């Protein structure tokens, strides 16, 4: 009999297996679950010397999975750039002045704001920072730059941005400083790699592990981040498990050309249980006005969505990626981009089935419910993000018949939408999966306004998106997503039972213990620095 290294007992251990088993105790040895069931089932596995944790009735469940996130961008926003999300415009100006005084002329100043925040424009930034390039981001999709930043980056009257990005111009043709999908256009020098590595490790520990997350599907934005994750893993310092999903150009944050990736022969899943190659990510359009919405195509000149490629190119790429045995994720926010993604996937999936192609952001807004039939026929996984309900406008702004964050409909139709934060520094609080769970169950935005309440799901269903469905969305269902013998010993112990929690308090559910591979990797209260996660 295998001797356990860690035993948890006297708990309510919700296994998230496909029949909804609830166990009292679990034993983990050699990083994997060796027994789970009643106290009597598990006791024989607990020799003297094993670490035994009495859960005292607390709830435990599989380690949570964030199925689409931007650890690198969030880490840069929090630990490398200046985080001004909570400041008003005058306070942001004061922060820029402080940074100008502290840094040599010519050195870059990057600030992270949040959606719809009132941020200083080019003229105001020029007055405060005439000799320092400054970029201030609403999100990874939109920013304001000052004249020094535009000048250092060669963005002038004659400049033409690459496909998928837009430089706003005034009536005279001069750039206003507002860039859409254009962060990569700025000539910001790279962060020293050790600084980046330490920021990534801190983010994984303080923002993810401390929220009960044991696996993240990351979208790295630089080769230095990819190297950093490997270095952390080699040194045994990677706090949790990751897949790296590689973005190809055109579009922002590309890390590899598709041709190079195809030539390498690498496939989805290469790596091990800690660090593995994930999918190929393609941006089909942008966000907000840069999303390719049919209703915006004619709204005002220049306000149309930003396509990164033609349909023919997209279809060819998806076919090539699938032929190479790789999973594809297509970012598509506007309905036109989504239909392109559905068609491209449908064509490839007929030839190379079983690769679980994903469409990111589909089902956040469904203007035409027949779209779900096409997604089903195409064999794609829809990936909405519940956390965005936080800032969503109330239902009275919805076109008639439209659905938002259609979790109820998706699950009833047999889809398995994976839970995710899609956090990139703009809403770091949304990394907590219970933030997403709250929105899926309560169906309210931050002002308490109702968001398509008929799409509500139960707490158990919401947490299934962060466990079983998320595992499935990256071919990880044999190793994680439920607590069953043979799977990885990744467990989170919660401070309360979310299924008994009042709905309004779901966001307050906290991880008491996060266990990765049978080792206690996070314990609430043990390291005060970890409590930063609650900010
Ligand atoms: Zn994203």
XYZ file of C-alpha atoms and ligand atoms in Angstrom:
536
model
C 0.000 0.000 0.000
C 1.279 3.460 -0.904
C 2.120 5.524 2.163
C 0.653 9.000 2.150
C 2.698 12.184 2.521
C -0.350 14.296 3.291
C -3.748 13.366 4.654
C -6.705 15.716 4.954
C -9.594 14.403 7.008
C -12.738 15.364 8.905
C -13.787 17.628 6.052
C -16.442 18.071 3.437
C -14.383 17.219 0.369
C -16.354 17.948 -2.768
C -14.629 15.872 -5.424
C -16.183 17.371 -8.580
C -16.159 13.900 -10.115
C -18.913 13.312 -12.632
C -21.348 11.896 -10.064
C -20.874 14.617 -7.443
C -19.207 12.500 -4.744
C -18.505 14.207 -1.415
C -15.765 12.582 0.692
C -14.542 12.971 4.289
C -10.837 12.381 3.766
C -8.125 12.296 1.117
C -4.559 10.952 1.030
C -1.828 12.151 -1.306
C 1.495 10.401 -1.959
C 4.213 11.133 -4.486
C 2.226 14.142 -5.642
C -0.886 12.146 -6.555
C -4.125 11.170 -4.868
C -3.865 7.615 -3.510
C -7.114 7.426 -1.550
C -10.285 9.440 -1.168
C -13.492 8.531 0.617
C -14.626 7.944 4.192
C -12.317 8.211 7.211
C -12.153 4.415 7.217
C -11.235 4.292 3.518
C -8.332 6.692 3.944
C -7.009 5.824 7.435
C -4.925 2.827 6.255
C -2.947 5.163 3.986
C -1.895 7.466 6.837
C 1.269 6.086 8.433
C 3.016 7.691 11.380
C 5.047 10.546 9.948
C 2.538 11.621 7.320
C 1.390 15.201 7.631
C -2.214 15.044 8.817
C -4.517 18.051 8.590
C -7.790 18.021 10.507
C -10.140 20.100 8.361
C -12.552 20.496 11.300
C -15.493 20.271 8.959
C -14.190 22.763 6.421
C -14.865 22.390 2.704
C -12.159 21.269 0.298
C -12.292 20.899 -3.460
C -9.981 20.427 -6.449
C -7.358 23.129 -6.913
C -8.887 25.839 -9.089
C -7.864 26.417 -12.701
C -7.753 29.831 -14.385
C -8.286 28.867 -18.012
C -7.278 32.182 -19.640
C -5.136 34.764 -17.934
C -2.266 37.181 -18.474
C 0.051 36.617 -15.522
C 2.860 38.545 -17.173
C 0.830 41.673 -17.921
C -0.754 41.602 -14.474
C 2.659 41.184 -12.843
C 4.075 44.082 -14.833
C 1.081 46.254 -13.916
C 1.361 45.465 -10.225
C 5.073 45.173 -9.554
C 6.916 46.901 -12.414
C 4.685 49.680 -13.739
C 2.800 52.130 -11.567
C -0.694 50.987 -10.569
C -3.036 54.020 -10.646
C -6.363 52.187 -10.851
C -7.652 53.733 -7.627
C -6.566 57.322 -8.305
C -8.487 60.266 -9.723
C -7.026 62.307 -12.545
C -5.313 64.872 -10.307
C -3.715 62.145 -8.205
C -2.525 60.366 -11.350
C -0.910 63.619 -12.526
C 0.802 63.896 -9.138
C 2.089 60.328 -9.494
C 3.500 61.116 -12.949
C 5.205 64.227 -11.515
C 6.733 62.112 -8.759
C 8.068 59.585 -11.289
C 9.412 62.361 -13.530
C 11.354 63.801 -10.592
C 12.737 60.377 -9.705
C 13.836 59.227 -13.169
C 16.351 60.494 -15.703
C 14.931 62.292 -18.752
C 14.221 59.821 -21.539
C 13.330 56.942 -19.226
C 9.897 55.442 -19.727
C 6.988 55.760 -17.336
C 4.185 53.200 -17.731
C 1.022 53.394 -15.632
C -1.841 50.926 -15.316
C -5.375 52.254 -15.010
C -8.663 50.443 -15.426
C -11.707 50.326 -17.709
C -13.488 53.654 -18.303
C -11.207 55.508 -15.860
C -10.632 59.253 -16.385
C -6.975 59.309 -17.481
C -4.709 62.240 -18.477
C -4.431 62.840 -22.232
C -1.428 63.651 -24.395
C -1.546 67.412 -23.744
C -1.767 67.035 -19.980
C 0.996 64.418 -19.925
C 3.170 66.697 -22.091
C 2.872 69.514 -19.551
C 3.886 67.236 -16.670
C 6.407 65.090 -18.538
C 7.919 66.966 -21.487
C 11.094 64.859 -21.518
C 9.882 61.449 -20.306
C 7.953 59.059 -22.539
C 4.709 58.200 -20.706
C 2.091 55.561 -21.501
C -1.023 55.121 -19.389
C -3.200 52.067 -20.009
C -6.922 51.600 -19.528
C -6.462 47.938 -20.360
C -4.226 45.837 -22.568
C -6.247 47.191 -25.481
C -6.300 50.988 -25.000
C -3.843 53.624 -23.816
C -2.827 57.285 -23.918
C 0.749 58.222 -24.810
C 2.476 61.601 -24.555
C 4.554 63.299 -27.247
C 7.855 61.942 -25.950
C 6.463 58.387 -26.101
C 5.117 58.860 -29.620
C 8.386 60.493 -30.725
C 10.555 57.749 -29.230
C 8.394 55.187 -31.035
C 8.372 56.880 -34.440
C 4.605 57.462 -34.358
C 4.145 60.684 -36.331
C 1.800 62.136 -38.973
C 3.086 59.752 -41.627
C 3.061 56.639 -39.455
C 0.847 53.726 -40.497
C 0.224 51.134 -37.766
C 0.269 47.404 -38.557
C -2.904 45.359 -39.011
C -4.985 45.065 -35.873
C -3.978 48.364 -34.256
C -5.124 51.961 -34.603
C -3.560 55.377 -33.973
C -6.219 58.037 -33.417
C -5.631 61.322 -35.249
C -7.013 64.825 -34.841
C -8.524 66.908 -37.651
C -5.030 67.903 -38.820
C -3.832 64.299 -38.990
C -1.640 64.447 -35.894
C -1.749 61.467 -33.503
C -3.842 62.369 -30.432
C -1.887 59.929 -28.271
C -4.826 57.493 -28.015
C -3.755 54.055 -29.260
C -5.985 51.018 -29.686
C -4.372 47.555 -29.579
C -1.117 49.498 -29.787
C 0.995 48.879 -26.680
C 3.484 46.925 -28.802
C 3.963 49.956 -31.047
C 5.747 51.740 -28.201
C 9.538 51.415 -28.041
C 9.632 50.541 -24.342
C 12.970 48.955 -23.414
C 12.761 45.438 -21.954
C 12.609 44.932 -18.199
C 15.739 43.208 -16.844
C 14.871 39.516 -16.910
C 15.582 38.824 -13.194
C 13.214 41.666 -12.263
C 10.527 40.201 -14.489
C 11.102 36.683 -13.149
C 10.702 37.846 -9.556
C 7.532 39.773 -10.433
C 6.063 36.709 -12.151
C 6.829 34.507 -9.170
C 5.300 37.026 -6.764
C 2.184 37.339 -8.871
C 1.745 33.572 -9.104
C 2.117 33.268 -5.334
C 0.246 36.328 -4.094
C -2.454 36.687 -6.727
C -3.129 33.118 -7.869
C -1.972 30.544 -5.304
C -3.418 32.639 -2.459
C -6.775 32.459 -4.235
C -6.757 28.662 -4.355
C -5.549 28.461 -7.957
C -3.201 25.568 -8.713
C -3.093 25.744 -12.528
C -3.122 28.739 -14.877
C -3.312 28.823 -18.646
C -1.012 31.769 -19.310
C -0.664 34.012 -22.344
C 2.954 35.165 -22.100
C 3.724 38.450 -23.838
C 7.512 38.135 -24.095
C 10.287 35.600 -24.561
C 11.733 36.774 -21.239
C 8.572 35.630 -19.479
C 8.708 32.243 -21.217
C 12.348 31.903 -20.109
C 11.459 33.040 -16.597
C 8.776 30.386 -16.141
C 11.236 27.709 -17.272
C 13.912 29.045 -14.940
C 11.489 29.039 -11.996
C 10.500 25.477 -12.801
C 14.129 24.279 -13.104
C 14.856 25.791 -9.705
C 11.765 24.239 -8.135
C 10.403 27.752 -7.565
C 7.344 27.723 -9.793
C 4.492 28.238 -7.301
C 1.860 26.425 -9.366
C 1.261 24.608 -12.641
C 1.057 26.418 -15.968
C 0.448 25.994 -19.638
C 1.977 28.580 -21.951
C -0.259 29.600 -24.831
C 1.670 31.241 -27.624
C 0.263 34.248 -29.478
C 1.149 34.599 -33.152
C 1.155 37.819 -35.213
C -0.552 39.840 -36.624
C -2.038 41.181 -33.406
C -0.498 42.275 -30.174
C 1.893 40.507 -27.808
C 3.042 37.931 -30.350
C 5.741 35.620 -29.032
C 6.312 33.437 -32.087
C 5.651 33.364 -35.830
C 3.351 30.538 -36.831
C 5.886 29.250 -39.386
C 8.571 28.967 -36.703
C 6.238 27.132 -34.381
C 5.132 24.721 -37.105
C 8.758 24.072 -38.106
C 9.630 23.212 -34.511
C 7.307 20.208 -34.409
C 6.164 21.124 -30.904
C 2.621 20.139 -30.001
C 0.079 21.082 -27.368
C 0.942 19.208 -24.175
C 4.732 19.149 -24.607
C 6.293 19.523 -21.168
C 5.279 18.041 -17.852
C 2.664 18.425 -15.123
C 4.215 21.729 -13.999
C 4.936 23.554 -17.213
C 3.559 22.567 -20.583
C 3.028 24.040 -24.000
C -0.592 25.030 -24.497
C -2.353 26.342 -27.568
C -1.699 28.804 -30.372
C -3.535 32.084 -29.722
C -4.784 34.260 -32.559
C -6.311 37.712 -32.187
C -9.056 38.005 -34.809
C -10.060 41.509 -33.666
C -9.598 43.896 -30.735
C -11.682 45.090 -27.790
C -14.347 47.801 -27.360
C -14.476 49.851 -30.592
C -11.649 47.757 -32.003
C -13.862 44.657 -31.814
C -15.333 43.770 -35.201
C -19.043 44.278 -34.477
C -21.476 44.386 -37.394
C -23.374 47.254 -35.769
C -20.200 49.392 -35.550
C -19.200 48.876 -39.173
C -21.270 51.850 -40.280
C -21.591 53.845 -37.075
C -18.916 56.463 -37.697
C -15.990 56.715 -40.077
C -12.885 55.178 -38.546
C -14.806 53.578 -35.689
C -15.004 50.123 -37.214
C -13.476 47.033 -35.692
C -9.852 46.146 -36.218
C -9.337 42.918 -38.104
C -5.849 41.478 -37.837
C -6.158 39.272 -40.905
C -8.511 38.284 -43.694
C -10.867 35.354 -43.294
C -8.763 33.373 -45.788
C -5.616 33.845 -43.732
C -7.397 32.913 -40.518
C -8.857 29.759 -42.066
C -5.456 28.753 -43.470
C -3.750 29.288 -40.102
C -6.359 27.324 -38.169
C -6.050 24.455 -40.653
C -2.226 24.478 -40.373
C -2.288 24.649 -36.578
C -4.752 21.771 -36.408
C -2.777 19.700 -38.915
C 0.271 20.158 -36.674
C -1.604 18.719 -33.686
C -1.963 21.972 -31.833
C -4.993 23.462 -30.134
C -6.067 26.934 -31.277
C -7.619 29.767 -29.278
C -9.146 32.579 -31.296
C -9.811 35.904 -29.576
C -13.010 37.211 -31.185
C -15.159 39.833 -29.453
C -17.215 41.367 -32.257
C -19.908 39.238 -33.889
C -18.255 39.517 -37.314
C -14.926 38.284 -35.937
C -16.766 35.525 -34.071
C -18.472 34.267 -37.222
C -15.084 34.211 -38.966
C -13.639 32.213 -36.081
C -16.551 29.765 -36.079
C -16.243 29.161 -39.825
C -12.463 28.749 -39.735
C -12.728 26.273 -36.866
C -15.579 24.384 -38.502
C -13.515 23.886 -41.654
C -10.427 22.674 -39.758
C -12.343 20.519 -37.294
C -13.921 18.532 -40.129
C -10.429 17.435 -41.185
C -8.557 17.352 -37.869
C -11.121 16.551 -35.196
C -10.589 16.349 -31.455
C -8.309 19.345 -30.929
C -10.855 21.256 -28.824
C -10.524 24.618 -30.567
C -11.600 27.528 -28.364
C -13.165 30.885 -29.096
C -12.237 33.401 -26.401
C -14.934 35.917 -25.350
C -17.724 34.298 -27.335
C -20.979 34.125 -25.286
C -20.095 37.237 -23.267
C -22.656 38.810 -25.576
C -24.842 36.715 -27.854
C -26.806 39.032 -30.118
C -28.063 36.178 -32.304
C -28.808 32.973 -30.363
C -28.498 30.874 -33.555
C -24.765 31.573 -33.207
C -24.697 28.896 -30.503
C -25.907 26.320 -33.061
C -23.006 27.242 -35.318
C -20.492 27.001 -32.457
C -21.851 23.564 -31.617
C -21.700 22.410 -35.237
C -18.145 23.723 -35.525
C -17.076 21.769 -32.432
C -15.642 24.825 -30.685
C -15.434 25.515 -26.950
C -16.973 28.900 -26.076
C -14.935 30.809 -23.470
C -16.873 33.655 -21.844
C -15.436 35.497 -18.810
C -17.875 35.983 -15.939
C -15.573 38.507 -14.236
C -16.436 41.088 -16.891
C -20.007 41.253 -15.563
C -18.448 43.516 -12.911
C -18.404 46.504 -15.286
C -21.140 45.447 -17.714
C -23.962 47.876 -18.515
C -27.418 46.811 -17.295
C -29.803 44.802 -19.444
C -31.778 47.789 -20.730
C -28.827 48.497 -23.046
C -29.172 45.027 -24.589
C -30.507 44.464 -28.097
C -33.813 42.527 -27.961
C -33.345 38.756 -27.715
C -29.667 39.061 -26.829
C -27.990 37.085 -24.049
C -25.067 38.063 -21.872
C -22.610 35.679 -20.214
C -24.848 32.837 -21.320
C -23.631 30.202 -18.834
C -27.075 28.658 -18.192
C -27.749 28.224 -21.890
C -24.238 26.943 -22.630
C -24.277 24.344 -19.867
C -27.821 23.215 -20.713
C -26.707 22.705 -24.305
C -23.796 20.523 -23.216
C -20.972 23.031 -23.654
C -18.188 23.039 -21.056
C -17.170 26.714 -20.731
C -13.906 26.946 -18.750
C -13.705 29.389 -15.833
C -11.179 32.164 -16.276
C -10.283 35.674 -15.107
C -8.785 37.061 -18.336
C -6.992 39.358 -15.930
C -4.217 41.548 -17.336
C -3.759 44.042 -14.517
C -6.991 45.924 -15.120
C -9.164 44.015 -12.645
C -6.694 42.100 -10.442
C -9.415 41.359 -7.884
C -11.095 39.229 -10.565
C -8.266 36.688 -10.328
C -10.139 35.330 -7.304
C -12.332 32.643 -8.931
C -15.043 33.354 -6.364
C -15.420 36.748 -7.973
C -16.426 34.973 -11.183
C -18.565 32.498 -9.239
C -20.419 35.409 -7.621
C -21.219 36.933 -11.008
C -22.336 33.606 -12.493
C -24.714 33.024 -9.580
C -25.847 36.553 -8.614
C -25.956 37.965 -12.160
C -25.261 41.515 -10.967
C -22.721 44.143 -11.997
C -20.708 46.222 -9.524
C -23.613 48.660 -9.096
C -25.975 45.794 -8.256
C -27.822 46.038 -11.572
C -29.189 42.843 -13.037
C -27.307 41.117 -15.901
C -29.448 38.564 -17.754
C -30.667 36.796 -14.580
C -32.121 33.876 -16.565
C -28.502 32.823 -17.288
C -27.759 32.152 -13.582
C -26.132 28.852 -12.605
C -25.662 27.167 -9.220
C -22.499 27.555 -7.142
C -21.609 23.928 -7.948
C -22.015 24.559 -11.674
C -19.993 27.774 -11.448
C -17.156 25.959 -9.680
C -17.343 23.160 -12.240
C -16.244 25.726 -14.834
C -13.081 26.391 -12.765
C -12.373 22.672 -12.293
C -13.661 19.976 -14.681
C -14.522 22.239 -17.573
C -11.266 24.174 -17.276
C -9.276 20.923 -17.216
C -11.108 19.693 -20.314
C -10.420 22.944 -22.169
C -6.680 22.140 -22.126
C -6.714 18.322 -22.289
C -5.886 18.133 -18.562
C -8.890 16.075 -17.448
C -6.825 12.962 -16.788
C -4.567 14.780 -14.314
C -6.762 17.449 -12.696
C -10.181 19.080 -12.442
C -11.564 16.565 -9.928
C -10.325 14.727 -6.850
C -9.998 11.082 -7.866
C -7.389 8.402 -7.245
C -4.473 8.805 -9.661
C -4.979 12.508 -10.301
C -2.580 15.209 -9.123
C -2.809 16.101 -5.444
C -3.987 19.668 -6.044
C -6.537 20.715 -3.437
C -7.903 23.940 -2.005
C -9.342 24.151 1.512
C -11.873 26.976 1.826
C -12.750 29.114 4.836
C -16.452 28.334 4.333
C -18.735 26.195 2.201
C -19.553 28.314 -0.852
C -22.709 26.279 -1.469
C -24.032 27.436 1.927
C -22.844 31.036 1.548
C -25.308 33.906 1.050
C -24.968 34.926 -2.594
C -23.767 38.435 -1.743
C -20.868 36.978 0.262
C -19.571 34.607 -2.420
C -16.811 37.065 -3.334
C -15.543 36.807 0.247
C -14.846 33.067 0.109
C -11.132 32.621 0.823
C -8.601 29.859 0.393
C -7.290 28.724 3.777
C -4.844 26.222 2.280
C -3.693 25.690 -1.276
C -2.057 22.325 -1.874
C -0.081 21.601 -5.035
C 1.102 18.044 -5.630
C 0.487 17.132 -2.006
C 2.563 20.021 -0.614
C 0.986 22.915 1.271
C 2.009 25.791 -0.984
C -0.099 28.528 0.617
C -1.525 28.856 4.100
C -3.618 31.900 4.895
C -2.061 34.088 7.580
C 1.327 32.373 7.432
C 2.978 35.015 5.247
C 1.443 38.504 5.622
C 2.747 39.543 2.189
C 0.349 37.058 0.626
C -2.602 38.998 2.013
C -2.012 41.636 -0.654
C -4.304 39.526 -2.811
C -7.346 41.030 -1.127
C -6.611 44.562 -2.419
Zn -7.138 37.738 -22.596
